[in-house]
Amino acid sequence: MQDRIIKPSFSTVYGPVAMGAEPRIPAEKELFKPVKTTLNNEGKKKIRTVTEAPYTFHNSNEYNYKLVTGFTLGFEIYDRYEVVFARKKWWHDKYYAAFSYKLKAGFGSRWPFKLKAETIVTKVFAGENNQVVDYPANLLCQGVNVASRAERCAFQGKATFTAYAVENAKTQFYKDVGLPNDKLFKGKEFVFTLGATCRFHASIPGPNIGFSCPDSLKGFDFSLDHPTQLGRTQKTLVQKVIKGKDLGFGVYYGTGYAVINPGAKLVGKDGKIKFDVKYNHAVNAAGNQNINSLTVNGGSKTLTVEENVNQGERVPWGVELTNPEYSVSASLVPIAEIEIGVDLGVYTWDEVFGPVEFNDLALNLGEFKFERHEGSTNKFKANIGVRYSPR
């Protein structure tokens, strides 16, 4: 017997049509089912089979967000004024006078993070009765009869959230999350600054005139970058050591000396972010009651949800996190360095050992909480599927 594939006629696939009767129009989904007809050696039909393949669609997505918690008090203002006396000509330069200034005053603590949300459809509706089956399914759901729209049969899915601490975020990061220019402060995590600068410049015939404001107006800037701690592994946030020579903490003998450099470090541990959970056309699948908050502490957290779309709507469904709040426990640990050296006038040598940590003397500062930074991103959507619920 020799098998071969033929293109069946309407009557071959869907049966003969009686005279005067309307032919049966197949459902659109049937048009996606391949038909294989096998003939025997005499050319007579022997077997007709219909092969069904699972209906697949793009059932996973990934979303990436930036967020920042904490606060920034103060401002940073820059402006420039210019008066033009004469525009540039071929025989002389532009003549003008310009005055610029910058005022800054700030205090703040900012904690930057990245958030990744991964979603996947795990169950779908299938068949005329919309029974729930694992993805992918061999049947489309009620109201959907074209394979290209199979995604509308999505019923249940998972959204997995993973938070990452950002090490020393730059200015662009704070711009991306929505902070205004007067709250950027060069992208520092800890902000403590006060001062002013100004400059006058005049371009005139003859020697130009230019001067800057006195250095006494520059003030100070103790702002700095520091890492963000997330999870159970403790991390040093800030460490400072003071030269013991300036404090008289040294022992000198002849040309040699030994000095203790005291200091301290701020240590963070048990950092975590808590979000409020909002369900968009969805409900929690793991129980009868929705989960209203989600805490991420260095690992990943997963929500399993089901669509809850009203009849007649065709909308995306999933979950949304809002109102991030970062909390971290902090302690102050005394440290010290040992510095030894030799000073022969024409030759000097020194070596620093440490720092040595005195953990038994650590001061527990308790837990600190930082809400979403004012003006920063506050919505982190994770759409799982698109459901069409027919009337």
XYZ file of C-alpha atoms in Angstrom:
391
model
C 0.000 0.000 0.000
C 1.270 3.424 -0.875
C 0.342 6.477 1.194
C 0.046 9.935 -0.257
C -1.463 13.228 0.875
C -4.285 14.679 -1.211
C -6.265 17.869 -0.945
C -9.797 16.741 0.026
C -12.926 18.287 -1.403
C -15.634 19.887 0.759
C -17.764 16.703 0.642
C -14.778 14.484 1.345
C -13.968 16.304 4.611
C -17.377 17.427 5.829
C -19.680 14.806 4.223
C -22.107 14.866 1.246
C -24.594 17.701 0.900
C -28.206 16.775 0.144
C -29.845 18.483 -2.818
C -31.400 21.771 -1.783
C -29.725 21.771 1.628
C -27.291 24.379 2.904
C -23.747 23.065 3.254
C -22.408 22.897 6.830
C -19.873 25.685 7.334
C -17.029 24.487 9.528
C -15.956 26.465 12.566
C -12.890 28.574 11.894
C -10.761 26.567 14.278
C -11.412 23.430 12.212
C -9.646 25.069 9.322
C -6.425 24.852 11.366
C -6.659 21.055 11.710
C -4.598 19.202 9.051
C -6.469 16.383 7.294
C -4.633 13.244 6.141
C -6.392 10.798 3.782
C -4.850 7.353 3.097
C -5.674 5.394 -0.109
C -5.162 1.713 -0.779
C -3.673 0.266 -3.992
C -7.076 0.287 -5.685
C -7.482 4.032 -5.118
C -10.237 3.610 -2.533
C -10.293 5.650 0.687
C -9.213 3.590 3.668
C -8.570 5.887 6.658
C -9.170 9.585 7.333
C -7.531 11.122 10.407
C -7.448 14.631 11.925
C -4.264 15.619 13.731
C -4.569 18.275 16.456
C -1.608 20.224 17.832
C -1.698 22.301 21.039
C -2.638 25.943 20.582
C 0.350 28.020 21.670
C 0.886 31.725 22.096
C 3.413 34.081 23.686
C 2.712 33.206 27.314
C 5.579 34.908 29.175
C 6.764 38.478 29.697
C 9.531 40.315 31.520
C 9.311 43.824 32.976
C 12.229 45.826 34.398
C 11.859 48.850 36.646
C 13.953 51.280 38.670
C 12.853 52.663 42.023
C 14.237 54.685 44.903
C 13.200 55.050 48.537
C 14.276 57.652 51.069
C 14.172 61.452 51.045
C 15.999 64.546 49.851
C 15.581 67.886 51.605
C 16.885 71.124 50.138
C 17.546 72.429 46.668
C 20.197 72.963 44.037
C 19.717 76.025 41.831
C 21.801 77.246 38.926
C 21.180 80.256 36.688
C 23.002 82.543 34.283
C 22.292 86.074 33.086
C 23.842 87.755 30.071
C 23.691 91.238 28.579
C 24.938 91.697 24.998
C 26.484 95.051 24.065
C 27.421 94.167 20.497
C 27.065 91.045 18.411
C 30.097 89.414 16.843
C 31.333 91.022 13.622
C 34.151 90.144 11.334
C 36.328 92.844 12.903
C 35.499 92.232 16.620
C 34.256 89.594 19.002
C 30.949 89.538 20.790
C 30.854 92.079 23.621
C 28.805 91.041 26.625
C 28.636 90.739 30.399
C 27.516 87.527 32.102
C 26.832 86.557 35.687
C 26.195 82.969 36.833
C 25.560 81.489 40.240
C 24.835 78.192 41.942
C 23.153 77.749 45.298
C 22.909 74.381 47.008
C 21.630 73.168 50.323
C 20.737 69.552 50.853
C 20.345 66.713 53.282
C 19.057 63.301 52.321
C 19.327 59.541 52.326
C 18.417 57.661 49.127
C 18.255 53.886 48.571
C 18.109 52.828 44.888
C 16.873 49.453 43.581
C 16.001 47.597 40.408
C 12.912 45.404 40.192
C 12.357 42.591 37.688
C 8.915 41.043 37.134
C 8.577 37.785 35.157
C 5.133 36.464 34.226
C 3.918 33.227 32.662
C 0.515 31.763 31.795
C 0.126 28.314 33.373
C -3.553 27.396 32.814
C -6.109 28.171 30.118
C -9.791 27.703 29.369
C -10.507 25.042 26.746
C -13.532 23.547 25.009
C -17.143 24.657 24.764
C -17.596 24.384 28.532
C -14.426 26.335 29.299
C -12.850 23.649 31.436
C -9.529 24.673 33.020
C -6.485 22.773 31.721
C -2.710 23.227 31.772
C -1.116 25.401 29.091
C -0.904 24.602 26.173
C -4.300 23.100 25.285
C -5.599 21.189 22.255
C -8.892 23.116 22.247
C -9.688 26.794 22.133
C -12.041 28.343 24.671
C -15.623 29.484 24.212
C -15.870 32.675 22.188
C -12.455 32.187 20.540
C -12.303 30.278 17.276
C -9.092 31.488 15.624
C -5.723 30.114 16.670
C -4.089 33.527 16.426
C -6.350 34.685 19.287
C -5.619 31.737 21.559
C -4.018 34.074 24.128
C -7.534 35.243 25.047
C -8.119 31.822 26.619
C -5.549 32.517 29.397
C -6.965 31.804 32.862
C -4.193 31.474 35.443
C -0.601 32.598 35.676
C 2.319 33.476 37.898
C 4.157 36.738 38.500
C 7.627 36.471 40.038
C 9.286 39.586 41.473
C 13.007 39.950 42.172
C 14.601 43.066 43.684
C 18.256 44.050 43.277
C 20.217 46.577 45.315
C 21.946 49.159 43.119
C 25.545 49.934 44.038
C 26.345 53.649 43.817
C 23.642 54.803 41.416
C 24.607 57.675 39.139
C 22.817 60.906 38.275
C 21.037 59.330 35.291
C 19.464 56.690 37.537
C 17.807 59.364 39.679
C 16.629 61.138 36.552
C 15.120 57.904 35.237
C 13.014 57.376 38.377
C 11.578 60.893 38.091
C 13.552 63.073 40.514
C 13.701 66.758 39.454
C 17.007 68.438 38.694
C 17.136 70.256 42.021
C 17.069 66.907 43.875
C 19.809 65.104 41.918
C 22.899 66.214 43.885
C 25.300 64.396 41.525
C 23.573 61.072 42.147
C 24.879 60.698 45.718
C 23.092 58.313 48.100
C 23.909 60.359 51.208
C 23.452 64.103 50.734
C 24.862 66.712 53.120
C 25.930 69.950 51.495
C 25.637 73.716 51.801
C 27.270 76.466 49.786
C 27.251 78.863 46.873
C 29.435 79.736 43.895
C 29.248 82.599 41.423
C 31.202 84.111 38.554
C 31.210 87.367 36.585
C 32.719 87.697 33.121
C 32.753 90.646 30.741
C 33.999 90.582 27.157
C 34.792 94.149 26.145
C 37.264 95.972 23.876
C 40.640 95.526 25.453
C 41.326 93.120 28.319
C 38.363 91.039 29.442
C 37.145 91.202 33.023
C 36.434 88.092 35.091
C 36.274 87.106 38.731
C 34.668 84.492 40.973
C 33.019 84.833 44.360
C 35.194 84.267 47.451
C 36.002 80.683 48.421
C 34.407 81.343 51.802
C 30.982 81.034 50.104
C 31.658 77.539 48.798
C 30.647 76.038 52.116
C 31.003 72.288 52.455
C 29.946 69.086 50.722
C 30.057 65.865 52.734
C 27.828 63.985 50.281
C 28.958 60.461 49.384
C 28.029 57.233 47.628
C 27.244 54.155 49.661
C 25.925 50.667 48.829
C 22.376 49.482 49.510
C 21.901 46.381 51.665
C 19.263 43.788 50.769
C 18.839 40.310 52.281
C 20.371 38.589 55.292
C 24.052 39.145 54.473
C 25.247 42.259 56.310
C 27.025 44.970 54.375
C 29.192 47.932 55.343
C 27.404 51.116 54.346
C 29.867 53.778 55.554
C 33.313 53.515 57.132
C 35.432 56.340 58.500
C 38.872 56.326 60.131
C 40.531 59.357 61.750
C 44.298 59.861 61.741
C 45.532 59.177 65.250
C 48.496 61.545 64.866
C 46.128 64.502 64.847
C 44.554 63.302 68.110
C 47.749 62.443 69.911
C 47.051 58.685 69.867
C 50.669 57.745 69.165
C 53.798 56.435 70.816
C 57.123 57.789 69.558
C 60.556 56.311 70.283
C 63.551 57.758 68.524
C 62.882 57.655 64.791
C 60.093 55.100 65.100
C 56.456 55.497 66.025
C 53.220 53.548 66.490
C 49.797 55.193 66.144
C 46.231 54.017 66.651
C 43.775 55.367 64.062
C 40.260 55.137 65.581
C 37.110 54.906 63.526
C 33.710 53.348 63.088
C 31.643 51.723 60.403
C 27.909 51.676 59.831
C 26.647 48.173 59.035
C 23.278 47.286 57.499
C 21.517 43.916 57.618
C 18.111 42.311 57.037
C 17.229 44.829 54.304
C 13.884 44.260 52.615
C 11.318 46.056 50.450
C 7.605 45.850 51.073
C 5.076 46.670 48.335
C 1.321 47.055 48.257
C -0.301 44.601 45.827
C -3.043 45.653 43.428
C -4.949 43.148 41.275
C -5.832 44.340 37.775
C -8.822 42.320 36.510
C -7.444 39.394 38.527
C -7.788 37.626 41.881
C -5.413 35.607 44.035
C -5.437 31.927 43.043
C -3.758 30.576 46.173
C -6.757 31.208 48.434
C -10.053 32.973 48.795
C -8.479 36.214 50.012
C -6.198 38.513 48.042
C -2.664 39.128 49.298
C -2.412 42.853 50.003
C 1.372 43.159 50.450
C 4.537 41.527 49.163
C 7.990 41.648 50.789
C 11.176 40.978 48.822
C 14.396 40.506 50.815
C 17.066 39.458 48.368
C 15.331 36.461 46.778
C 12.245 36.167 44.577
C 8.578 36.149 45.512
C 5.816 34.686 43.327
C 2.105 35.457 43.153
C -0.311 33.026 41.468
C -3.410 34.787 40.153
C -6.465 34.104 38.000
C -8.183 36.385 35.549
C -11.343 38.171 36.693
C -12.499 39.931 33.541
C -16.064 41.175 33.240
C -18.203 39.807 30.427
C -17.765 41.606 27.154
C -14.350 43.052 28.077
C -11.052 42.359 26.346
C -8.362 43.622 28.694
C -4.932 42.643 30.032
C -4.919 41.163 33.521
C -2.257 40.683 36.155
C -0.861 42.377 39.256
C 0.695 45.712 40.100
C 3.042 46.648 42.934
C 2.915 50.140 44.466
C 4.218 52.167 47.431
C 7.639 50.573 48.021
C 8.984 50.827 51.578
C 12.569 49.881 52.387
C 13.590 48.848 55.888
C 17.049 47.977 57.176
C 18.570 47.263 60.585
C 21.748 49.194 61.360
C 24.544 49.010 63.902
C 27.636 51.102 64.577
C 30.821 49.045 64.981
C 34.026 50.588 66.444
C 37.157 49.872 64.406
C 40.823 50.777 64.648
C 43.923 50.725 62.477
C 47.469 50.273 63.719
C 50.034 52.420 61.931
C 53.756 51.959 62.484
C 56.617 53.721 60.796
C 60.138 55.055 60.755
C 61.132 58.627 59.927
C 64.852 59.154 59.228
C 64.412 62.520 57.557
C 65.806 61.481 54.182
C 63.917 58.194 54.319
C 60.489 57.344 55.684
C 58.594 54.073 55.927
C 55.156 53.287 57.319
C 52.642 50.437 57.252
C 48.973 50.307 58.254
C 47.412 47.146 59.687
C 43.683 46.564 59.998
C 41.106 47.724 60.502
C 40.330 45.621 63.557
C 36.627 45.344 64.368
C 35.295 45.405 67.935
C 31.978 43.663 67.339
C 31.350 43.103 71.066
C 31.145 46.879 71.442
C 28.774 47.372 68.502
C 25.884 49.784 69.087
C 22.562 48.539 67.739
C 20.736 51.491 66.171
C 17.502 49.605 65.443
C 15.451 49.409 62.262
C 15.076 52.308 59.869
C 12.271 52.623 57.319
C 12.311 54.649 54.123
C 9.169 55.142 52.050
C 9.088 55.788 48.312
C 11.047 58.911 47.459
C 8.763 61.829 46.667
C 8.324 62.282 42.923
C 9.761 58.866 41.999
C 8.180 55.936 40.134
C 5.347 54.285 42.067
C 3.669 51.765 39.727
C 5.254 48.466 38.721
C 2.882 46.487 36.487
C 3.168 42.801 35.645
C 0.543 41.884 33.047
C 0.139 38.112 32.744
C -2.363 37.639 29.923
C -5.114 39.132 27.794
C -8.523 37.607 28.362
C -11.692 37.985 26.312
C -14.842 37.046 28.196
C -17.725 36.757 25.702
C -21.255 37.848 26.599
